[in-house]
Short mmCIF file of C-alpha atoms and ligand atoms in Angstrom, two decimals:
data_model
loop_
_atom_site.label_atom_id
_atom_site.label_comp_id
_atom_site.label_asym_id
_atom_site.label_seq_id
_atom_site.Cartn_x
_atom_site.Cartn_y
_atom_site.Cartn_z
CA UNK A 1 138.13 56.71 8.90
CA UNK A 2 135.89 59.59 7.57
CA UNK A 3 133.65 56.97 5.93
CA UNK A 4 133.20 55.14 9.29
CA UNK A 5 132.20 58.55 10.99
CA UNK A 6 129.73 58.93 8.21
CA UNK A 7 128.14 55.67 8.78
CA UNK A 8 128.08 55.98 12.66
CA UNK A 9 126.11 59.29 11.94
CA UNK A 10 123.52 57.69 9.93
CA UNK A 11 123.08 54.73 12.18
CA UNK A 12 122.73 57.16 15.34
CA UNK A 13 120.12 59.11 13.56
CA UNK A 14 118.11 55.84 12.64
CA UNK A 15 118.47 54.39 15.97
CA UNK A 16 117.11 57.62 17.82
CA UNK A 17 114.25 57.79 15.35
CA UNK A 18 113.14 54.42 16.21
CA UNK A 19 113.43 54.92 19.78
CA UNK A 20 110.08 54.54 21.55
CA UNK A 21 110.90 55.32 25.19
CA UNK A 22 113.22 57.08 27.49
CA UNK A 23 114.93 53.95 28.33
CA UNK A 24 115.77 53.04 24.98
CA UNK A 25 117.21 56.65 24.28
CA UNK A 26 119.49 56.01 27.29
CA UNK A 27 120.56 52.79 25.92
CA UNK A 28 121.44 54.37 22.60
CA UNK A 29 123.55 57.03 24.74
CA UNK A 30 125.46 54.49 26.18
CA UNK A 31 126.00 52.62 22.91
CA UNK A 32 127.58 55.61 21.06
CA UNK A 33 128.76 57.75 23.90
CA UNK A 34 129.54 55.25 26.76
CA UNK A 35 133.03 55.65 28.30
CA UNK A 36 133.47 51.87 27.92
CA UNK A 37 132.91 50.63 24.48
CA UNK A 38 130.99 53.61 23.21
CA UNK A 39 131.12 53.73 19.32
CA UNK A 40 132.35 57.15 19.23
CA UNK A 41 134.49 56.70 22.34
CA UNK A 42 136.34 53.82 20.69
CA UNK A 43 136.87 55.98 17.28
CA UNK A 44 138.48 58.79 19.54
CA UNK A 45 140.58 56.25 21.41
CA UNK A 46 141.87 54.84 17.95
CA UNK A 47 142.92 58.41 16.60
CA UNK A 48 146.53 58.11 18.07
CA UNK A 49 147.09 54.88 15.92
CA UNK A 50 146.25 56.67 12.61
CA UNK A 51 148.88 57.98 10.14
CA UNK A 52 149.85 61.55 11.62
CA UNK A 53 148.22 63.20 8.52
CA UNK A 54 144.88 61.95 9.44
CA UNK A 55 144.88 62.49 13.31
CA UNK A 56 143.85 66.10 13.35
CA UNK A 57 141.20 66.03 10.65
CA UNK A 58 139.64 62.72 12.19
CA UNK A 59 139.87 64.12 15.81
CA UNK A 60 137.83 67.15 14.68
CA UNK A 61 135.25 65.31 12.64
CA UNK A 62 134.94 62.67 15.67
CA UNK A 63 134.47 65.66 18.32
CA UNK A 64 131.67 67.29 16.03
CA UNK A 65 129.83 64.04 15.48
CA UNK A 66 129.97 63.46 19.41
CA UNK A 67 128.32 66.80 20.03
CA UNK A 68 125.78 66.23 17.20
CA UNK A 69 124.86 62.91 18.65
CA UNK A 70 124.75 64.26 22.15
CA UNK A 71 122.28 66.81 21.03
CA UNK A 72 119.91 64.59 19.27
CA UNK A 73 119.98 62.34 22.26
CA UNK A 74 118.96 65.34 24.60
CA UNK A 75 116.19 66.43 22.07
CA UNK A 76 114.94 62.72 22.01
CA UNK A 77 114.77 62.51 25.90
CA UNK A 78 113.05 65.93 25.90
CA UNK A 79 110.11 64.36 23.64
CA UNK A 80 109.65 61.40 26.17
CA UNK A 81 110.12 63.04 29.46
CA UNK A 82 106.96 65.18 29.27
CA UNK A 83 105.13 62.37 27.90
CA UNK A 84 106.06 60.14 30.53
CA UNK A 85 105.73 62.53 33.25
CA UNK A 86 102.12 63.02 32.15
CA UNK A 87 101.34 59.41 31.93
CA UNK A 88 102.71 59.07 35.47
CA UNK A 89 100.65 61.77 36.93
CA UNK A 90 97.60 59.97 35.43
CA UNK A 91 98.79 56.83 36.80
CA UNK A 92 99.29 58.49 40.18
CA UNK A 93 96.05 60.43 40.51
CA UNK A 94 95.00 60.30 44.18
CA UNK A 95 91.41 60.94 44.75
CA UNK A 96 91.82 61.09 48.58
CA UNK A 97 94.13 64.21 48.34
CA UNK A 98 92.52 67.38 49.47
CA UNK A 99 91.44 69.58 46.56
CA UNK A 100 93.08 73.02 45.49
CA UNK A 101 91.50 75.64 47.61
CA UNK A 102 89.72 78.41 45.79
CA UNK A 103 88.26 81.10 47.88
CA UNK A 104 84.81 82.16 47.22
CA UNK A 105 84.56 86.18 46.70
CA UNK A 106 81.52 87.92 47.88
CA UNK A 107 79.91 91.40 47.45
CA UNK A 108 81.43 94.44 48.73
CA UNK A 109 79.74 95.55 52.06
CA UNK A 110 78.48 98.79 50.28
CA UNK A 111 76.98 96.78 47.53
CA UNK A 112 75.31 94.17 50.18
CA UNK A 113 73.98 97.56 51.74
CA UNK A 114 72.38 98.86 48.53
CA UNK A 115 70.96 95.31 47.80
CA UNK A 116 69.43 95.19 51.40
CA UNK A 117 67.90 98.49 50.88
CA UNK A 118 66.68 97.90 47.44
CA UNK A 119 64.98 94.72 48.82
CA UNK A 120 63.17 96.83 51.55
CA UNK A 121 61.79 99.43 49.06
CA UNK A 122 60.84 96.67 46.61
CA UNK A 123 58.40 95.47 49.25
CA UNK A 124 57.02 98.95 49.42
CA UNK A 125 56.37 98.86 45.61
CA UNK A 126 59.17 101.28 44.81
CA UNK A 127 60.85 100.88 41.36
CA UNK A 128 64.62 100.91 41.01
CA UNK A 129 66.08 103.86 38.75
CA UNK A 130 69.60 104.82 37.59
CA UNK A 131 70.94 107.98 36.29
CA UNK A 132 74.30 109.04 34.98
CA UNK A 133 77.41 109.92 36.91
CA UNK A 134 78.68 112.56 34.35
CA UNK A 135 75.40 115.03 34.52
CA UNK A 136 74.55 118.28 32.97
CA UNK A 137 74.39 121.20 35.39
CA UNK A 138 70.64 121.39 34.70
CA UNK A 139 69.96 118.23 36.30
CA UNK A 140 72.34 118.77 39.24
CA UNK A 141 71.18 122.30 40.14
CA UNK A 142 68.85 124.35 37.74
CA UNK A 143 65.87 121.78 37.65
CA UNK A 144 66.35 121.13 41.42
CA UNK A 145 65.46 124.74 42.24
CA UNK A 146 69.16 125.46 43.37
CA UNK A 147 69.80 129.05 42.49
CA UNK A 148 72.71 130.45 40.52
CA UNK A 149 74.48 131.70 43.35
CA UNK A 150 74.02 128.67 45.92
CA UNK A 151 77.14 127.69 47.71
CA UNK A 152 76.87 123.94 46.55
CA UNK A 153 77.77 125.20 43.02
CA UNK A 154 81.12 126.54 44.01
CA UNK A 155 84.08 124.87 42.56
CA UNK A 156 85.13 123.57 45.81
CA UNK A 157 81.70 121.66 46.27
CA UNK A 158 81.31 120.34 42.89
CA UNK A 159 83.71 118.43 40.12
CA UNK A 160 83.25 120.35 37.05
CA UNK A 161 84.26 118.99 33.65
CA UNK A 162 83.64 121.81 31.53
CA UNK A 163 80.90 122.69 29.12
CA UNK A 164 78.29 122.64 31.67
CA UNK A 165 79.10 119.01 32.64
CA UNK A 166 80.17 117.74 36.00
CA UNK A 167 80.30 114.63 38.30
CA UNK A 168 76.86 114.54 39.90
CA UNK A 169 77.17 115.69 43.61
CA UNK A 170 73.74 114.05 44.60
CA UNK A 171 71.36 111.54 43.32
CA UNK A 172 68.67 113.98 43.32
CA UNK A 173 69.44 114.42 39.70
CA UNK A 174 67.49 111.10 39.09
CA UNK A 175 64.35 112.62 40.58
CA UNK A 176 64.11 114.98 37.50
CA UNK A 177 65.10 112.64 34.89
CA UNK A 178 62.34 110.13 36.08
CA UNK A 179 59.68 112.85 36.54
CA UNK A 180 60.64 114.06 33.08
CA UNK A 181 59.79 110.68 31.49
CA UNK A 182 56.91 109.40 33.66
CA UNK A 183 53.64 110.89 34.85
CA UNK A 184 52.68 110.45 38.66
CA UNK A 185 52.01 108.43 40.71
CA UNK A 186 55.58 107.73 41.11
CA UNK A 187 57.48 105.24 43.64
CA UNK A 188 61.14 105.04 42.82
CA UNK A 189 64.58 104.75 44.58
CA UNK A 190 67.88 105.52 42.68
CA UNK A 191 70.97 104.04 44.08
CA UNK A 192 74.48 105.29 42.67
CA UNK A 193 77.81 107.05 43.26
CA UNK A 194 78.09 110.69 43.85
CA UNK A 195 81.27 113.06 44.06
CA UNK A 196 82.34 115.91 45.96
CA UNK A 197 85.73 117.44 46.36
CA UNK A 198 85.54 116.89 50.20
CA UNK A 199 88.62 116.53 52.43
CA UNK A 200 89.02 113.00 53.18
CA UNK A 201 88.60 112.13 56.82
CA UNK A 202 86.79 109.43 58.90
CA UNK A 203 83.56 110.32 57.68
CA UNK A 204 84.17 112.13 54.24
CA UNK A 205 85.36 110.62 50.92
CA UNK A 206 85.38 112.39 47.56
CA UNK A 207 83.11 109.66 46.06
CA UNK A 208 80.45 108.02 47.97
CA UNK A 209 77.07 106.26 47.61
CA UNK A 210 73.45 107.56 47.86
CA UNK A 211 70.00 106.14 47.57
CA UNK A 212 67.70 108.69 46.15
CA UNK A 213 63.86 108.09 47.05
CA UNK A 214 60.74 109.81 45.38
CA UNK A 215 57.22 109.31 45.84
CA UNK A 216 54.64 111.71 44.07
CA UNK A 217 51.01 111.02 43.89
CA UNK A 218 47.65 113.17 44.84
CA UNK A 219 47.59 113.48 48.67
CA UNK A 220 51.01 112.54 49.73
CA UNK A 221 52.08 114.27 53.11
CA UNK A 222 54.68 114.63 55.46
CA UNK A 223 53.25 111.90 57.72
CA UNK A 224 53.83 109.36 54.77
CA UNK A 225 57.41 110.52 54.62
CA UNK A 226 57.91 109.72 58.18
CA UNK A 227 56.14 106.57 58.03
CA UNK A 228 58.21 105.10 55.07
CA UNK A 229 61.41 106.34 56.65
CA UNK A 230 60.57 104.87 60.11
CA UNK A 231 59.68 101.56 58.38
CA UNK A 232 62.88 101.69 56.42
CA UNK A 233 65.07 102.29 59.41
CA UNK A 234 63.45 99.69 61.42
CA UNK A 235 63.63 97.32 58.76
CA UNK A 236 67.59 98.13 58.35
CA UNK A 237 68.66 98.50 61.95
CA UNK A 238 65.86 96.68 63.94
CA UNK A 239 62.76 97.74 65.88
CA UNK A 240 64.82 99.52 68.71
CA UNK A 241 66.46 102.21 66.52
CA UNK A 242 66.53 105.55 67.57
CA UNK A 243 65.75 108.26 64.98
CA UNK A 244 65.68 112.11 65.31
CA UNK A 245 64.07 114.39 62.58
CA UNK A 246 65.57 117.83 62.53
CA UNK A 247 64.24 120.73 60.50
CA UNK A 248 66.62 121.63 57.90
CA UNK A 249 66.85 123.16 54.45
CA UNK A 250 67.14 121.97 50.78
CA UNK A 251 66.19 123.99 47.85
CA UNK A 252 64.06 121.15 46.37
CA UNK A 253 62.17 120.40 49.32
CA UNK A 254 59.92 122.51 51.52
CA UNK A 255 59.71 121.63 54.46
CA UNK A 256 62.84 119.90 54.72
CA UNK A 257 64.36 117.57 57.56
CA UNK A 258 67.60 115.92 58.29
CA UNK A 259 67.37 112.40 59.95
CA UNK A 260 69.88 111.18 62.38
CA UNK A 261 70.40 107.73 63.85
CA UNK A 262 71.97 107.22 67.30
CA UNK A 263 75.69 106.49 67.00
CA UNK A 264 76.02 102.74 67.47
CA UNK A 265 79.80 102.95 67.64
CA UNK A 266 80.01 105.05 70.77
CA UNK A 267 76.28 104.14 71.90
CA UNK A 268 75.47 107.81 71.98
CA UNK A 269 78.53 108.69 74.27
CA UNK A 270 80.23 110.65 71.44
CA UNK A 271 83.24 109.55 69.03
CA UNK A 272 85.08 110.93 66.03
CA UNK A 273 82.32 109.33 63.64
CA UNK A 274 79.47 111.25 65.36
CA UNK A 275 81.43 114.34 65.96
CA UNK A 276 80.99 113.89 69.69
CA UNK A 277 77.30 114.36 69.46
CA UNK A 278 75.95 110.75 69.73
CA UNK A 279 74.02 111.11 66.42
CA UNK A 280 75.00 110.59 62.81
CA UNK A 281 73.28 112.23 59.90
CA UNK A 282 72.27 109.37 57.46
CA UNK A 283 69.44 111.06 55.52
CA UNK A 284 68.12 114.34 53.89
CA UNK A 285 64.65 114.34 52.87
CA UNK A 286 61.47 116.80 52.68
CA UNK A 287 58.31 117.42 50.53
CA UNK A 288 58.98 117.93 46.95
CA UNK A 289 59.13 121.92 46.26
CA UNK A 290 56.27 123.10 43.96
CA UNK A 291 58.83 124.87 41.82
CA UNK A 292 60.52 121.41 40.89
CA UNK A 293 57.15 120.16 39.94
CA UNK A 294 56.56 123.29 37.74
CA UNK A 295 59.94 122.75 35.95
CA UNK A 296 59.09 118.92 35.10
CA UNK A 297 55.56 119.98 34.10
CA UNK A 298 53.69 118.47 36.75
CA UNK A 299 50.44 120.21 38.19
CA UNK A 300 51.82 121.48 41.61
CA UNK A 301 48.19 122.27 42.70
CA UNK A 302 47.21 118.59 42.14
CA UNK A 303 50.35 116.59 43.28
CA UNK A 304 52.50 116.45 46.29
CA UNK A 305 55.37 114.19 46.98
CA UNK A 306 58.28 113.48 49.40
CA UNK A 307 61.96 112.87 48.32
CA UNK A 308 64.80 111.62 50.41
CA UNK A 309 68.47 110.90 49.97
CA UNK A 310 70.14 108.06 51.91
CA UNK A 311 73.96 107.92 52.85
CA UNK A 312 75.03 104.50 51.95
CA UNK A 313 78.48 104.52 53.68
CA UNK A 314 77.10 106.10 56.91
CA UNK A 315 74.42 103.57 57.02
CA UNK A 316 76.83 100.68 56.70
CA UNK A 317 79.29 102.11 59.12
CA UNK A 318 76.46 102.44 61.85
CA UNK A 319 75.20 98.90 61.33
CA UNK A 320 78.63 97.36 61.52
CA UNK A 321 80.46 99.74 63.87
CA UNK A 322 83.00 100.66 61.13
CA UNK A 323 84.93 103.85 62.49
CA UNK A 324 86.45 104.92 59.19
CA UNK A 325 85.03 105.49 55.65
CA UNK A 326 88.35 104.86 53.93
CA UNK A 327 88.10 101.37 54.93
CA UNK A 328 85.57 100.91 52.17
CA UNK A 329 87.93 101.89 49.45
CA UNK A 330 91.24 100.60 50.30
CA UNK A 331 90.48 97.23 48.96
CA UNK A 332 92.08 95.50 52.29
CA UNK A 333 90.92 91.86 52.07
CA UNK A 334 91.36 91.67 55.84
CA UNK A 335 88.42 94.23 56.32
CA UNK A 336 86.36 93.12 53.35
CA UNK A 337 86.57 89.58 54.04
CA UNK A 338 84.78 90.15 57.32
CA UNK A 339 81.32 90.91 55.63
N1 LIG B 401 70.47 115.48 47.81
C1 LIG B 401 70.61 115.79 49.26
C2 LIG B 401 71.87 115.84 49.56
O1 LIG B 401 72.78 115.14 48.94
C3 LIG B 401 69.72 114.88 50.04
C4 LIG B 401 68.33 114.89 49.95
C5 LIG B 401 67.77 114.08 49.08
C6 LIG B 401 67.57 115.87 50.60
C7 LIG B 401 66.22 114.36 48.57
C8 LIG B 401 66.13 116.06 50.31
C9 LIG B 401 65.45 115.44 49.34
O2 LIG B 401 72.36 116.40 50.62
#
């Protein structure tokens, strides 16, 4: 009987190796393991008729072989199932089915604003410049005529990194970097991130974006500054935009101004974004202080220039009626997909 089991084992192995489809494997399964007439089933059924001393060992061997053949059959099935499914799906490819929807991404609203502003200034022949976010104190303060005891240097107004390095708190750093490496005439804008340890509220975040502007040449005057900024505001918001120039102070410009845009959220009535004033400050600007020219080695008798810094978030909020700066940074697609 043991010999017969050996033969069955070899035969089953051979049959399975020859099988070329799932159907053939199923047929082999019936032939060997089928309840009625299966080769193994018949062997097991015949055991009670064997001499008593052979029954137990033959039973064990037959069961082992049954398990072995079952496993081979499952393996063989596995080989065909994948293949047949693949060829089935090829056969069933239906051109008329709707495609898989892959939503398009798009630029973040702040990037869209920056791109739009770059476009406006490119038309006025301004170059686009970039500077580092991790800066030396020299570029963020000293070279910008900001004295050692100026409040903006305090720990609670600037993120210090140690070793005279900091996260720049304004893009005015790029004015110095560009003037150091180029001679006038200069017309440039510099978009980028700035960092301040402000308490976060509807209008303030600890990281936001500015676009710095600088124009230096012989005979540049405050009326040029006013002209360029008015042109810019009208291009961005439309001809009817209401602007307000307020006298102000920055250590690196003299005279200086802050420029407000009428609050489009409350139509000038007063809301949390405009601090109930009806106006939102979006720009700081002024004529470059001669001390700054002296620091970068420009002849301050010969050259004059203007500089400005635009708050990108504020501008975007006003244009689209967004009442909370935090929405830009929460990455909520329900908000972002509206732009
Ligand atoms: N750097 C100033 C700020 O961050 C803005 C500014 C830029 C003012 C250029 C004048 C000239 O507030």
